[in-house]
CSV table of C-alpha atoms in Angstrom, one decimal:
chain,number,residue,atom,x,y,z
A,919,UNK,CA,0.0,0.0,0.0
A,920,UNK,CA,2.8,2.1,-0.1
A,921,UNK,CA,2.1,3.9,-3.3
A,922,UNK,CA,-1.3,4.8,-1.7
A,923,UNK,CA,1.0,7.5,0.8
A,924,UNK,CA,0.2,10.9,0.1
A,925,UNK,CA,3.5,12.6,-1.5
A,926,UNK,CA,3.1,16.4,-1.4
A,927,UNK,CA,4.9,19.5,-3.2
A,928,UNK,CA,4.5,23.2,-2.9
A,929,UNK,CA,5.3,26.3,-4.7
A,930,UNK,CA,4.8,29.6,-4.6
A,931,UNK,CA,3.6,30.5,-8.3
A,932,UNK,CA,3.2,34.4,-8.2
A,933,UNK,CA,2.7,36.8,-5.6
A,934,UNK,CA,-0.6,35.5,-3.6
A,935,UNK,CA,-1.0,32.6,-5.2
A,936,UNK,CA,0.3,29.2,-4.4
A,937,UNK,CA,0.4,25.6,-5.7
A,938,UNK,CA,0.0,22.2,-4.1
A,939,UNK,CA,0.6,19.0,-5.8
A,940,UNK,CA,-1.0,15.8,-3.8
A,941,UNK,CA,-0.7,12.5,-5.5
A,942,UNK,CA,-1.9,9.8,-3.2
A,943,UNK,CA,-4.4,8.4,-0.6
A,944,UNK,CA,-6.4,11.5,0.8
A,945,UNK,CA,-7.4,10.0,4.0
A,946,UNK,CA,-6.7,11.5,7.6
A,947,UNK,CA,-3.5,11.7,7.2
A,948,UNK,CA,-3.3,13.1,3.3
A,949,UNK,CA,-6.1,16.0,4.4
A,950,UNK,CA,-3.6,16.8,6.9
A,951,UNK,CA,-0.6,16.8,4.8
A,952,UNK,CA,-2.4,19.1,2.4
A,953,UNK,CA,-3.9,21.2,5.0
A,954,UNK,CA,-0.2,21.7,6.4
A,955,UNK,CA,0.8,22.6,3.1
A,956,UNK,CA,-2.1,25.2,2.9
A,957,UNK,CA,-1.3,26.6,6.3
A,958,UNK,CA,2.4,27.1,5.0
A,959,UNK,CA,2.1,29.0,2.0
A,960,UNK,CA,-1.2,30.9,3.7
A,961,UNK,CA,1.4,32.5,5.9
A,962,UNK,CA,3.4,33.3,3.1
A,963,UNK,CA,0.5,35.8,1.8
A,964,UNK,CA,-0.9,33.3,-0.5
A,965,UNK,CA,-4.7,33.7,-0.9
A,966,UNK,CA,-5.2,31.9,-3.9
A,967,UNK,CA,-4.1,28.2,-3.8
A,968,UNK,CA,-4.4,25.5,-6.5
A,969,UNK,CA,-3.9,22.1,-5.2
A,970,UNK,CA,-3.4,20.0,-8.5
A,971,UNK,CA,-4.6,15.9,-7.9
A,972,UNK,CA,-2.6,14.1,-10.7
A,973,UNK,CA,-2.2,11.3,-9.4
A,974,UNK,CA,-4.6,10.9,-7.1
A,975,UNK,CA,-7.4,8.6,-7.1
A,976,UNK,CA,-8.6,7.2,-3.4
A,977,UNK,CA,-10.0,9.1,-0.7
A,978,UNK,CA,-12.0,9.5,2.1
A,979,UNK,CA,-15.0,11.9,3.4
A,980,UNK,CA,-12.8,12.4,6.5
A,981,UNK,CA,-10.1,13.2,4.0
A,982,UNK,CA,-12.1,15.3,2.1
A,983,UNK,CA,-13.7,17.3,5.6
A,984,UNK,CA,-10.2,18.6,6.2
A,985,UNK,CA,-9.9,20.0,2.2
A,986,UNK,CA,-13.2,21.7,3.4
A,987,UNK,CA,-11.5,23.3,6.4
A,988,UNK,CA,-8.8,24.7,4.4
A,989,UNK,CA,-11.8,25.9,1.9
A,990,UNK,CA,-13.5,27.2,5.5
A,991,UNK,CA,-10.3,29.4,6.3
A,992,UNK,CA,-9.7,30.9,2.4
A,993,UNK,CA,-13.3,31.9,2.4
A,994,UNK,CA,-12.4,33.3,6.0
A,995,UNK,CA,-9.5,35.7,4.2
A,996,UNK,CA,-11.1,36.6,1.1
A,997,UNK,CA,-9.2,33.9,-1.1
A,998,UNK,CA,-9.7,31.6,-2.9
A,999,UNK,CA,-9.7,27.8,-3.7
A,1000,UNK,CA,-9.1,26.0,-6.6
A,1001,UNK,CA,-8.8,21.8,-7.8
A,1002,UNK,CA,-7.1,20.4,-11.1
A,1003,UNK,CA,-6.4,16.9,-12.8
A,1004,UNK,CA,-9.6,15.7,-10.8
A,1005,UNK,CA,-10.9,12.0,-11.5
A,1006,UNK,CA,-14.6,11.8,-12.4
A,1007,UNK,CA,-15.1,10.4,-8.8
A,1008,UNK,CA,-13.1,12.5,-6.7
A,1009,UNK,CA,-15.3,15.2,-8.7
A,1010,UNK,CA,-18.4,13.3,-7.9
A,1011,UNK,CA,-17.5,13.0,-4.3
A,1012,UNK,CA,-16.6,17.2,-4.2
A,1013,UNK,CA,-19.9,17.6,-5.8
A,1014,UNK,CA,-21.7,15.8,-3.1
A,1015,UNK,CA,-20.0,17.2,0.2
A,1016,UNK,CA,-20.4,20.8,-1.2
A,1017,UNK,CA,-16.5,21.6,-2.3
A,1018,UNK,CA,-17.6,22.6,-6.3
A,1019,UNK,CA,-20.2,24.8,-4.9
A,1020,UNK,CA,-17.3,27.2,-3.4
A,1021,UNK,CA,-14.2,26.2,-4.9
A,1022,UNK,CA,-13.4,26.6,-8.7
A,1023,UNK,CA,-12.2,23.1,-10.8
A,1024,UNK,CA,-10.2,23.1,-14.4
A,1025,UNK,CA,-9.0,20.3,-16.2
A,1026,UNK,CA,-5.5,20.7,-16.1
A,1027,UNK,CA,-3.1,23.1,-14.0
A,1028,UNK,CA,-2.3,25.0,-17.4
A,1029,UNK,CA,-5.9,25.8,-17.8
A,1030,UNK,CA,-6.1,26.4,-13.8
A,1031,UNK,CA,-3.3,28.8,-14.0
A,1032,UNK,CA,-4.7,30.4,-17.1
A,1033,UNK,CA,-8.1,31.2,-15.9
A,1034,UNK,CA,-7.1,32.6,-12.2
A,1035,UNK,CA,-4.4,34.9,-13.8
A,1036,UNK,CA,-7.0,36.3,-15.7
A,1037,UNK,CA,-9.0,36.7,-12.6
A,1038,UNK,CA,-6.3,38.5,-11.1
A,1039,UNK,CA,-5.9,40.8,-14.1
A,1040,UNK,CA,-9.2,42.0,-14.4
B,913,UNK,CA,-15.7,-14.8,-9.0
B,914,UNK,CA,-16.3,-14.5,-4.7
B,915,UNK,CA,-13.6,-13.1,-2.8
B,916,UNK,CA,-13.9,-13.2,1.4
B,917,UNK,CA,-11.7,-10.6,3.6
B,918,UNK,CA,-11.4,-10.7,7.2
B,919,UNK,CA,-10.3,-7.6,8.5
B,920,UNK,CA,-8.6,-6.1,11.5
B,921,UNK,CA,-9.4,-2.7,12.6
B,922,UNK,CA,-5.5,-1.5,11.2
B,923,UNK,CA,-5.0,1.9,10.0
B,924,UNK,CA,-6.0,1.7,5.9
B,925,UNK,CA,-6.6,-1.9,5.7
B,926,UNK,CA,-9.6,0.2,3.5
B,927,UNK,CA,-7.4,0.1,0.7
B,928,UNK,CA,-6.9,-3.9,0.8
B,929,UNK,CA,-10.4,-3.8,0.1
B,930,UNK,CA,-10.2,-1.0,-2.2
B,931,UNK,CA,-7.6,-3.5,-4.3
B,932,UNK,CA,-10.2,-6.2,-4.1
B,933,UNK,CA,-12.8,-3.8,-5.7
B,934,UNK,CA,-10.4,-3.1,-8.5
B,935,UNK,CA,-9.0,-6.7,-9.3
B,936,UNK,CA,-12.6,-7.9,-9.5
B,937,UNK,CA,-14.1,-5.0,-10.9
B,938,UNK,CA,-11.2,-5.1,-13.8
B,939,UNK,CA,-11.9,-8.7,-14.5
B,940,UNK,CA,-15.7,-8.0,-14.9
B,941,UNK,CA,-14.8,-5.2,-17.6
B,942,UNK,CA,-16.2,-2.5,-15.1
B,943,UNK,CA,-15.1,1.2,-16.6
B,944,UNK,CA,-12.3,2.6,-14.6
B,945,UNK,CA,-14.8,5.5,-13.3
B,946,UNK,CA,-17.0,3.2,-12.0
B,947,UNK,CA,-14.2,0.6,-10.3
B,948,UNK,CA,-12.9,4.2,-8.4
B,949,UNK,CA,-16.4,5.2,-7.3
B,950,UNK,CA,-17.2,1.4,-6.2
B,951,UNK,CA,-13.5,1.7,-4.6
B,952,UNK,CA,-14.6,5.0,-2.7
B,953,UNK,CA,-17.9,3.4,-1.5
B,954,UNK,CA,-16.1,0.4,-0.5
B,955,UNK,CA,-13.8,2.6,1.7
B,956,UNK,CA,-16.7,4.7,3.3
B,957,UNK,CA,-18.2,1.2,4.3
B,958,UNK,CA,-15.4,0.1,5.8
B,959,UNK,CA,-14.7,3.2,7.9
B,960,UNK,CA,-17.8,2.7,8.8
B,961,UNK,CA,-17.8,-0.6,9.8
B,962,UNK,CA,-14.4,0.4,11.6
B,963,UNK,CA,-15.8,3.5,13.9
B,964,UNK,CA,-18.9,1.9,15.0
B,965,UNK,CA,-18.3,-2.0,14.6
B,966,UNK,CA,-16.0,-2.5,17.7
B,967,UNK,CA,-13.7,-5.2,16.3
B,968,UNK,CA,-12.8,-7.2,13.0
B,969,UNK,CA,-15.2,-7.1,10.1
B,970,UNK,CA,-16.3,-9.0,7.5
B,971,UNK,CA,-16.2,-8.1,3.2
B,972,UNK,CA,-17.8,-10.1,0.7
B,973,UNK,CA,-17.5,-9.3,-3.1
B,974,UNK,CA,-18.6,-11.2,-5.9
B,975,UNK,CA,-19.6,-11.0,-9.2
B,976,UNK,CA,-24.1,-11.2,-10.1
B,977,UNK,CA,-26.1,-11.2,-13.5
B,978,UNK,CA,-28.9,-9.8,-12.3
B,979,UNK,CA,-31.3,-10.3,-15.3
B,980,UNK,CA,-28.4,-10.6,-17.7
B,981,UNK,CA,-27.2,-7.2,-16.1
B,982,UNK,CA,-23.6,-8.2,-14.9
B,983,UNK,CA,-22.8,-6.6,-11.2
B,984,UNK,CA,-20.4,-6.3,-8.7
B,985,UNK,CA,-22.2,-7.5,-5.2
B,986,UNK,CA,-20.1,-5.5,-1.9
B,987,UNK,CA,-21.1,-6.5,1.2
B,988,UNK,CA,-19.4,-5.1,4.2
B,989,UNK,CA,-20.5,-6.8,7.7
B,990,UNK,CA,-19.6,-5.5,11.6
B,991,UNK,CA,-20.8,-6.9,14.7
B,992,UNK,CA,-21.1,-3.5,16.7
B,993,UNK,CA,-24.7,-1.9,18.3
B,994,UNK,CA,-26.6,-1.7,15.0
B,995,UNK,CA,-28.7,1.5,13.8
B,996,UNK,CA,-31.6,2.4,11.8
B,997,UNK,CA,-31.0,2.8,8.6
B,998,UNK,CA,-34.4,5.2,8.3
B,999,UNK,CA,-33.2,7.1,11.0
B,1000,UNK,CA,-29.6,8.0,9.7
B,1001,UNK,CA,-28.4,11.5,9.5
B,1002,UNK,CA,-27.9,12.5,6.3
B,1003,UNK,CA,-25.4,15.4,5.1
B,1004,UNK,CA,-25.4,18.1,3.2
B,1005,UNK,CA,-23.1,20.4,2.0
B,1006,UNK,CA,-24.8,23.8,3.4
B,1007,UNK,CA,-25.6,21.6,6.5
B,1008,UNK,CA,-21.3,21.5,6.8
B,1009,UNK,CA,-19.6,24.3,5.4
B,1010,UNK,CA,-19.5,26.5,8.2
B,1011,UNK,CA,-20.2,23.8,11.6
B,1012,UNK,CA,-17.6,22.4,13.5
B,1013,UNK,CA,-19.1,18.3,12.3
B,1014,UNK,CA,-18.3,18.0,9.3
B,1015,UNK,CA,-18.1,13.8,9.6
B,1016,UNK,CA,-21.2,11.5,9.1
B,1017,UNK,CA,-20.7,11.9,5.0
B,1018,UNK,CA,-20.4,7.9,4.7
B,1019,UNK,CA,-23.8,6.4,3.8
B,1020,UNK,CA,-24.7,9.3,1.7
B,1021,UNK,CA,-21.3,8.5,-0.6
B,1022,UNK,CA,-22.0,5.3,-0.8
B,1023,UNK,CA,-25.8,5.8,-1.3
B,1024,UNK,CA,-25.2,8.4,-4.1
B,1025,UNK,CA,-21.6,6.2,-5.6
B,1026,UNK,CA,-23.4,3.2,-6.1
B,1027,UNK,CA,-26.1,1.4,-7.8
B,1028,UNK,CA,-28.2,0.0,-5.3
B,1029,UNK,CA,-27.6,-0.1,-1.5
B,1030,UNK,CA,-29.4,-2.1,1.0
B,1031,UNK,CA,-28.5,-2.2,4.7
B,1032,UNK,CA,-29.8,-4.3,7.1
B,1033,UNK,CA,-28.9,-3.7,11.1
B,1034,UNK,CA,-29.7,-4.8,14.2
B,1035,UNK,CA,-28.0,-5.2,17.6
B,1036,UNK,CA,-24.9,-7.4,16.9
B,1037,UNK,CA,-24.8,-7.3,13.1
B,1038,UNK,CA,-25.0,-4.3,10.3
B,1039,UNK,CA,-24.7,-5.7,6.9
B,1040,UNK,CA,-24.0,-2.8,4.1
B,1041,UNK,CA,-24.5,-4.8,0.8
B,1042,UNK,CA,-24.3,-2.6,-2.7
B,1043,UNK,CA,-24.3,-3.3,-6.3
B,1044,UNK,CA,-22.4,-1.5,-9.4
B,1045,UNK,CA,-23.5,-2.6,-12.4
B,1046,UNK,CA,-21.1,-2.9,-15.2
B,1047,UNK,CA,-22.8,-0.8,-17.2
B,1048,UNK,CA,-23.9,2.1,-14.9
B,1049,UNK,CA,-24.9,5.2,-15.2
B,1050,UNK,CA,-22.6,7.8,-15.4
């Protein structure tokens, strides 16, 4: 089960807005990793933050609750939230527990990227 | 095709389930979409079955042709308390986003993941037995 562990990478990307790759099991432990992640580049200024899923393709509700806390605290500070490279399941499951309704999904990270630096340019 | 697991309450033995939802979900020709959302549903169950079963559980899979509809059968059995079904809180997203619960999301996963779901509980035994048909619904 050992390809199942959550790996995690972060980047700043521009000024405000940060990346977090997550490939992995997004369990408990995963939600926390990303959620650590989040915290980090939050105090960094970041206020936009793209986590990016490649690779992913299990998770959990419990795993899942602790994306919506991270959602919870952006919303909190006026940012926002965003999801790429999502399977049609983990999208079905955001759907469900409300994450879609508040956080913005694209396809790919390019088209991510694309679409929130126009937001930012407008 | 019938594959038994007997499982310890370890941290992610989920995901040895999870693999048995995917080796007989391949071999049944099941779309990769639907193996992950039977995979996800599987997990819920047994988290489940883990938080309120009080000791090892049970999971059954095996492969049906209900009315020449081929189906992957998941049953996941505990031996905690029981519950009513009927009664069972179910979430929504603008009953979380803001409250300090934001657990209790499993039956409504499963419920909405797969085909059919049928539970059965009582004092001793909850059985959670759902079916994904091999050609489902998006």
């Amino acid at each position: 089960m050992n390809e199942e562990r959550i790996k995690i990478s972060q980047d700043l990307l521009s000024d405000g807005f940060g990346l977090i790759a997550a490939s992995g099991y997004i369990n408990n432990e995963g939600g926390q990793a990303i959620a650590d992640a989040a915290n980090k580049l939050m105090d960094q200024g970041c206020k936009t933050l793209l986590i990016d899923l490649d690779g992913t393709r299990i998770i959990n509700s419990i795993g899942v609750s602790i994306l919506l806390e991270i959602l919870e605290k952006l919303m909190d500070e006026k940012g926002q939230l965003a999801f790429c490279n999502l399977t049609p399941t983990i999208s079905k499951t955001f759907e469900i527990m409300g994450l879609v309704q508040y956080a913005s999904v694209y396809s790919d990270r390019e088209a991510a990227q694309s679409a929130i630096a126009g937001d930012a340019s407008v | 095709m019938e594959v038994v697991l007997h499982l310890p309450v370890v941290p992610n033995v989920e995901l040895v389930a999870a693999k048995a939802v995917e080796a007989l979900g391949g071999a049944l020709g099941m779309h990769q979409t639907h193996v992950e959302a039977a995979s996800v549903a599987m997990v819920e169950a047994c988290l489940n079955a883990m938080e309120h079963g009080g000791g090892p559980f049970t999971v059954r899979l095996r492969s049906e042709n209900q009315e020449s509809r081929p189906c992957l059968v998941i049953e996941v059995e505990d031996h905690g308390e029981g519950f009513d079904p009927a009664t069972a809180p179910q979430n929504s997203a603008s009953r979380v986003l803001g409250s300090t619960m934001k657990r209790g999301w499993g039956l409504t996963l499963i419920r909405e993941l797969m085909d059919e779901v049928q539970i059965r509980s009582g004092p001793g035994m909850t059985q959670v037995s759902m079916r994904k048909y091999v050609e489902s619904a998006p």
